[in-house]
Tab-separated table of C-alpha atoms in Angstrom:
chain	number	residue	atom	x	y	z
A	1	PRO	CA	41.114	11.661	12.824
A	2	TRP	CA	37.438	10.636	12.706
A	3	TYR	CA	37.350	9.192	16.212
A	4	GLY	CA	34.754	11.772	17.308
A	5	PHE	CA	32.403	10.735	14.476
A	6	PHE	CA	31.649	7.473	16.314
A	7	ASN	CA	30.533	6.234	19.722
A	8	PHE	CA	33.385	4.316	21.367
A	9	GLY	CA	33.205	2.607	24.720
A	10	ALA	CA	36.864	1.655	24.232
A	11	TRP	CA	38.802	2.234	21.015
A	12	PRO	CA	39.090	0.458	18.591
A	13	ASN	CA	36.671	-2.471	18.922
A	14	ASP	CA	34.027	-1.442	21.468
A	15	TYR	CA	31.533	0.790	19.694
A	16	VAL	CA	27.796	1.335	19.235
A	17	THR	CA	26.473	-0.013	15.936
A	18	PHE	CA	23.450	0.429	13.735
A	19	GLY	CA	20.505	-1.628	14.965
A	20	VAL	CA	20.474	-0.499	18.586
A	21	SER	CA	16.868	0.731	18.456
A	22	PHE	CA	15.579	-2.696	17.424
A	23	GLY	CA	17.831	-4.882	19.537
A	24	ARG	CA	20.537	-5.721	16.984
A	25	HIS	CA	24.291	-5.194	16.825
A	26	LEU	CA	25.723	-5.013	13.310
A	27	ASP	CA	29.508	-4.899	13.659
A	28	SER	CA	30.070	-3.717	10.097
A	29	MET	CA	27.908	-0.596	10.611
A	30	PRO	CA	29.247	1.726	13.342
A	31	LYS	CA	26.696	4.308	14.447
A	32	LEU	CA	27.557	7.959	13.804
A	33	ASN	CA	27.694	10.386	16.728
A	34	TYR	CA	25.804	13.592	15.951
A	35	ALA	CA	27.066	15.183	19.174
A	36	ASP	CA	30.277	15.843	17.247
A	37	ALA	CA	30.242	19.255	15.515
A	38	ALA	CA	32.623	18.100	12.774
A	39	LEU	CA	30.313	15.192	11.968
A	40	ARG	CA	27.290	17.492	11.771
A	41	ALA	CA	29.217	19.783	9.450
A	42	GLU	CA	30.115	16.848	7.214
A	43	ILE	CA	26.520	15.572	7.025
A	44	TYR	CA	24.426	18.757	6.842
A	45	ASP	CA	25.773	21.938	8.517
A	46	ASP	CA	28.522	22.889	6.082
A	47	PRO	CA	27.552	24.478	2.713
A	48	ALA	CA	29.503	21.659	1.012
A	49	SER	CA	27.978	18.943	3.239
A	50	VAL	CA	26.601	15.653	1.952
A	51	ALA	CA	22.963	16.689	2.491
A	52	ARG	CA	23.337	19.901	0.497
A	53	ALA	CA	25.904	19.100	-2.205
A	54	TRP	CA	23.953	16.261	-3.850
A	55	LEU	CA	20.852	18.452	-4.176
A	56	LEU	CA	22.734	21.029	-6.230
A	57	PRO	CA	24.126	20.883	-9.785
A	58	PRO	CA	25.619	18.893	-11.357
A	59	TYR	CA	23.864	16.113	-9.363
A	60	SER	CA	20.493	17.745	-8.586
A	61	VAL	CA	18.984	14.717	-6.838
A	62	ASP	CA	15.336	15.104	-5.839
A	63	GLY	CA	15.646	14.358	-2.152
A	64	TRP	CA	16.724	11.984	0.585
A	65	ARG	CA	15.381	8.672	1.872
A	66	LEU	CA	16.423	8.184	5.498
A	67	ASP	CA	17.040	4.518	6.238
A	68	VAL	CA	15.855	3.684	9.801
A	69	GLY	CA	15.784	7.391	10.568
A	70	GLN	CA	14.975	6.891	14.244
A	71	GLU	CA	18.506	5.538	14.821
A	72	VAL	CA	20.226	8.897	14.352
A	73	GLY	CA	21.251	10.495	17.630
A	74	LEU	CA	23.826	11.797	20.088
A	75	ASN	CA	26.472	9.631	21.764
A	76	GLY	CA	24.934	6.331	20.632
A	77	THR	CA	22.193	6.506	23.268
A	78	THR	CA	18.406	6.303	22.955
A	79	GLU	CA	15.443	8.000	24.608
A	80	TRP	CA	11.636	7.772	24.627
A	81	ASP	CA	10.060	10.600	22.616
A	82	GLY	CA	6.533	9.949	23.848
A	83	SER	CA	5.699	7.470	21.092
A	84	ASN	CA	8.895	5.690	20.026
A	85	THR	CA	12.380	4.778	21.178
A	86	VAL	CA	14.715	7.030	19.186
A	87	GLY	CA	18.305	8.189	19.180
A	88	THR	CA	18.950	10.878	21.785
A	89	GLY	CA	18.213	14.269	20.220
A	90	ASN	CA	16.788	12.619	17.106
A	91	HIS	CA	14.050	15.147	16.387
A	92	ALA	CA	16.346	18.142	16.857
A	93	ILE	CA	18.893	16.604	14.484
A	94	TRP	CA	16.302	16.055	11.773
A	95	GLY	CA	15.028	19.601	12.302
A	96	ALA	CA	18.500	20.957	11.557
A	97	PHE	CA	18.862	18.542	8.622
A	98	ARG	CA	15.589	19.837	7.184
A	99	GLN	CA	16.736	23.444	7.373
A	100	ALA	CA	19.919	22.550	5.517
A	101	VAL	CA	18.105	20.526	2.830
A	102	LYS	CA	15.327	23.033	2.211
A	103	GLY	CA	17.888	25.827	2.160
A	104	ALA	CA	19.617	24.087	-0.739
A	105	ASN	CA	16.403	23.114	-2.535
A	106	PRO	CA	12.981	23.978	-1.061
A	107	ASP	CA	11.356	21.282	-3.221
A	108	ALA	CA	13.648	18.441	-2.130
A	109	LEU	CA	11.802	15.500	-0.581
A	110	ILE	CA	12.753	14.187	2.865
A	111	LEU	CA	11.366	10.642	3.177
A	112	GLY	CA	11.780	8.642	6.358
A	113	GLU	CA	11.779	4.875	6.631
A	114	PHE	CA	9.818	3.894	9.730
A	115	PHE	CA	7.451	1.046	10.545
A	116	GLY	CA	5.810	2.520	13.648
A	117	TYR	CA	3.920	5.672	14.630
A	118	PRO	CA	5.554	8.454	12.565
A	119	THR	CA	3.585	11.603	13.360
A	120	LEU	CA	6.194	13.335	15.538
A	121	TRP	CA	8.475	13.513	12.466
A	122	LEU	CA	5.680	14.807	10.225
A	123	MET	CA	4.658	18.098	11.798
A	124	GLY	CA	6.342	20.241	9.144
A	125	ASP	CA	9.661	20.710	10.903
A	126	GLN	CA	11.472	17.422	10.085
A	127	TRP	CA	10.406	14.915	7.409
A	128	ASP	CA	7.941	15.404	4.548
A	129	SER	CA	6.759	11.815	4.417
A	130	VAL	CA	7.414	8.229	5.481
A	131	MET	CA	7.162	4.802	3.924
A	132	ASN	CA	3.569	4.151	4.942
A	133	TYR	CA	3.817	0.693	6.502
A	134	ASN	CA	1.669	1.652	9.493
A	135	GLY	CA	-1.025	3.564	7.641
A	136	PHE	CA	-1.369	1.502	4.455
A	137	ALA	CA	0.736	-1.605	3.821
A	138	ALA	CA	0.140	-3.397	7.137
A	139	PRO	CA	-3.642	-2.900	7.491
A	140	MET	CA	-4.337	-3.473	3.800
A	141	SER	CA	-2.383	-6.745	3.825
A	142	LEU	CA	-4.040	-7.987	7.014
A	143	TRP	CA	-7.501	-7.333	5.603
A	144	LEU	CA	-7.179	-8.205	1.924
A	145	LEU	CA	-4.533	-10.938	2.009
A	146	GLN	CA	-4.962	-12.103	5.621
A	147	ARG	CA	-1.201	-11.998	6.089
A	148	ASN	CA	1.201	-9.859	8.064
A	149	LEU	CA	3.902	-8.120	6.053
A	150	ASP	CA	6.380	-10.834	7.091
A	151	GLY	CA	4.114	-13.424	5.469
A	152	THR	CA	2.756	-14.968	8.655
A	153	ALA	CA	-0.977	-15.508	9.038
A	154	GLY	CA	-3.014	-12.625	10.424
A	155	SER	CA	-6.378	-11.065	9.772
A	156	ILE	CA	-8.595	-8.074	10.513
A	157	ASN	CA	-12.183	-7.551	9.396
A	158	ALA	CA	-13.534	-4.694	7.301
A	159	GLY	CA	-14.565	-2.687	10.351
A	160	SER	CA	-11.092	-2.891	11.840
A	161	LEU	CA	-9.605	-1.884	8.490
A	162	ARG	CA	-11.878	1.167	8.392
A	163	ASP	CA	-10.905	2.198	11.921
A	164	TRP	CA	-7.176	1.642	11.300
A	165	LEU	CA	-7.160	3.654	8.076
A	166	GLN	CA	-9.282	6.468	9.490
A	167	GLY	CA	-7.066	6.639	12.562
A	168	THR	CA	-3.796	6.834	10.666
A	169	LEU	CA	-5.218	9.361	8.213
A	170	ALA	CA	-6.298	11.524	11.151
A	171	ASP	CA	-2.826	11.296	12.718
A	172	ASN	CA	-1.246	13.551	10.116
A	173	PRO	CA	-1.971	16.872	8.381
A	174	TRP	CA	-3.614	16.588	4.956
A	175	PRO	CA	-0.519	17.732	2.994
A	176	VAL	CA	1.412	14.886	4.647
A	177	ARG	CA	-1.285	12.303	3.896
A	178	GLN	CA	-1.063	13.164	0.203
A	179	VAL	CA	2.636	12.226	0.034
A	180	MET	CA	2.811	9.182	2.327
A	181	LEU	CA	4.641	6.489	0.355
A	182	ASN	CA	2.222	3.602	-0.231
A	183	SER	CA	3.917	0.356	-1.268
A	184	LEU	CA	2.569	-3.189	-1.493
A	185	SER	CA	6.056	-4.722	-1.225
A	186	THR	CA	9.554	-3.548	-0.360
A	187	HIS	CA	12.996	-5.036	0.210
A	188	ASP	CA	12.139	-5.353	3.919
A	189	VAL	CA	8.864	-7.323	3.681
A	190	THR	CA	7.554	-10.293	1.741
A	191	ARG	CA	6.173	-9.601	-1.708
A	192	VAL	CA	2.488	-8.955	-2.270
A	193	TRP	CA	2.317	-11.867	-4.766
A	194	TYR	CA	3.743	-14.166	-2.088
A	195	ARG	CA	1.192	-12.996	0.502
A	196	ALA	CA	-1.590	-13.313	-2.060
A	197	GLY	CA	-0.651	-16.950	-2.572
A	198	GLY	CA	-0.423	-16.407	-6.322
A	199	ASP	CA	-4.086	-15.316	-6.451
A	200	LEU	CA	-4.379	-12.918	-9.407
A	201	ALA	CA	-7.693	-11.450	-8.230
A	202	ALA	CA	-6.174	-10.545	-4.854
A	203	ALA	CA	-3.106	-8.989	-6.494
A	204	ARG	CA	-5.354	-6.977	-8.808
A	205	THR	CA	-7.414	-5.719	-5.878
A	206	ALA	CA	-4.271	-4.755	-3.969
A	207	ALA	CA	-3.015	-2.748	-6.940
A	208	ALA	CA	-6.349	-0.935	-7.332
A	209	PHE	CA	-6.363	-0.141	-3.616
A	210	GLN	CA	-2.811	1.218	-3.810
A	211	MET	CA	-3.412	3.434	-6.847
A	212	THR	CA	-6.597	5.027	-5.487
A	213	TYR	CA	-5.810	5.430	-1.769
A	214	PRO	CA	-4.536	8.803	-0.438
A	215	GLY	CA	-0.767	9.074	-0.728
A	216	ALA	CA	1.996	8.504	-3.255
A	217	PRO	CA	1.919	4.973	-4.717
A	218	CYS	CA	5.350	3.406	-5.088
A	219	VAL	CA	5.656	0.214	-7.141
A	220	TYR	CA	8.430	-2.056	-5.907
A	221	TYR	CA	9.996	-3.530	-9.043
A	222	GLY	CA	8.265	-6.771	-10.016
A	223	ASP	CA	4.970	-6.189	-8.229
A	224	GLU	CA	3.542	-5.272	-11.632
A	225	ALA	CA	4.895	-8.558	-13.039
A	226	ALA	CA	3.676	-11.046	-10.411
A	227	LEU	CA	7.182	-11.499	-9.031
A	228	ASP	CA	7.194	-13.902	-6.071
A	229	GLY	CA	9.394	-13.608	-3.005
A	230	GLY	CA	9.351	-14.398	0.703
A	231	SER	CA	11.473	-12.825	3.407
A	232	ASP	CA	14.687	-10.943	2.625
A	233	PRO	CA	16.688	-11.767	0.517
A	234	ASP	CA	14.068	-13.812	-1.374
A	235	ASN	CA	12.111	-10.578	-1.957
A	236	ARG	CA	15.019	-9.268	-4.083
A	237	ARG	CA	14.774	-11.791	-6.928
A	238	CYS	CA	15.794	-10.771	-10.435
A	239	PHE	CA	13.131	-9.108	-12.541
A	240	PRO	CA	11.446	-11.691	-14.861
A	241	TRP	CA	12.472	-10.064	-18.127
A	242	GLY	CA	12.060	-13.212	-20.204
A	243	ALA	CA	8.540	-14.012	-19.051
A	244	LEU	CA	6.683	-10.688	-19.170
A	245	GLU	CA	4.211	-11.867	-21.821
A	246	ASP	CA	3.313	-14.991	-19.886
A	247	LEU	CA	0.098	-15.112	-17.882
A	248	PRO	CA	-0.608	-13.844	-15.285
A	249	ARG	CA	2.277	-11.395	-15.649
A	250	ALA	CA	0.969	-9.778	-18.822
A	251	GLU	CA	-2.524	-9.315	-17.388
A	252	LEU	CA	-1.233	-7.760	-14.182
A	253	ARG	CA	1.079	-5.385	-16.054
A	254	ALA	CA	-1.821	-4.278	-18.237
A	255	LEU	CA	-3.853	-3.508	-15.121
A	256	TYR	CA	-1.027	-1.441	-13.634
A	257	ARG	CA	-0.846	0.598	-16.840
A	258	GLU	CA	-4.590	1.254	-16.692
A	259	LEU	CA	-4.497	2.210	-13.011
A	260	ILE	CA	-1.550	4.568	-13.473
A	261	TRP	CA	-3.310	6.162	-16.451
A	262	LEU	CA	-6.493	6.526	-14.378
A	263	ARG	CA	-4.617	8.175	-11.505
A	264	ARG	CA	-3.003	10.653	-13.872
A	265	GLU	CA	-6.334	11.416	-15.577
A	266	ARG	CA	-8.378	11.964	-12.408
A	267	SER	CA	-7.171	14.676	-10.077
A	268	CYS	CA	-9.398	13.360	-7.272
A	269	LEU	CA	-7.167	10.261	-7.046
A	270	ARG	CA	-4.085	12.418	-6.526
A	271	THR	CA	-5.273	15.246	-4.307
A	272	GLY	CA	-8.975	14.660	-3.648
A	273	SER	CA	-10.553	14.185	-0.239
A	274	TYR	CA	-11.224	10.728	1.203
A	275	ALA	CA	-14.512	9.299	2.425
A	276	GLY	CA	-15.241	5.804	3.700
A	277	LEU	CA	-18.318	4.299	2.043
A	278	LEU	CA	-18.684	0.710	3.249
A	279	ALA	CA	-17.020	-1.672	5.689
A	280	ASP	CA	-19.025	-4.892	5.628
A	281	ALA	CA	-17.411	-7.672	7.613
A	282	ALA	CA	-19.998	-10.247	6.576
A	283	SER	CA	-19.269	-9.989	2.853
A	284	GLY	CA	-15.622	-8.948	3.227
A	285	THR	CA	-16.249	-5.750	1.280
A	286	PHE	CA	-14.602	-2.381	1.797
A	287	ALA	CA	-15.281	0.754	-0.230
A	288	PHE	CA	-14.081	4.347	-0.224
A	289	ALA	CA	-14.332	7.419	-2.426
A	290	ARG	CA	-11.937	10.127	-3.572
A	291	VAL	CA	-13.587	13.388	-4.551
A	292	ASP	CA	-12.728	16.907	-5.670
A	293	GLY	CA	-14.405	19.625	-7.721
A	294	ALA	CA	-13.638	17.764	-10.948
A	295	GLY	CA	-15.231	14.447	-10.021
A	296	LEU	CA	-15.515	11.387	-7.789
A	297	THR	CA	-14.031	7.918	-7.983
A	298	ALA	CA	-15.173	5.017	-5.801
A	299	THR	CA	-13.029	1.970	-5.047
A	300	VAL	CA	-14.845	-1.222	-4.035
A	301	ALA	CA	-12.601	-4.021	-2.781
A	302	ARG	CA	-13.548	-7.547	-1.738
A	303	ARG	CA	-11.103	-9.885	-0.067
A	304	LYS	CA	-10.582	-13.470	-1.118
């Protein structure tokens, strides 16, 4: 009865699967077909749909994170949207999804997972925010830790960091910049402690950068406790509950507490404007300021 929900070349074993947009074929994850009206009703069109029901009592969840959101589309096919390869009709689908979600709860968050150029989803008619790999995690890691997010060697200088950050900030409206999800680690990349090579000073600098840069800082469990981890699944190690008072874990956790307190105390770090102050390649120093009517905070970072 759910045949139309999927994209069959020949039933039952020839079907489009999740992963098509990045060259993979995951047999256990058939790709949904949003050309089917019954499927759209099930996901977001119907008043009792998945997208709406979970936002309402008794569940009242705060929003939706869209895993590999560019995959969603019609008939299992892809198209070029001017910047990215996406599922056919992807932007129209997310526009309808947004109307359904905001109709159920105007304050619900719609957060996309995307590694590339996200602006076409962030014009106020689709997503509210994305996981900010492109505009924070990748450039910060390349400059400060001299590693790509996958842990391989890579490096940019302070001038390139300035240009990358300024460019990605300029890509999106200011309300979007304030809610971009800034993480140092996630389940899809190596951990910041791994890329820092166990260097406490580098991990401290990364945390200070994260908590003062425009956007919404998101701490992946264990980053505050110097949890190591390479590529998936090594980046999903158990939390080190029995060693939290050991150094350097205790020192790093204390810093996170101070930085979170500072961000809550100073409104400029949450919603203030951003200004680049220094990008000195020779000394490996980068500095920026956050400012509003209540004050100014400057962050000065030096790479190892």
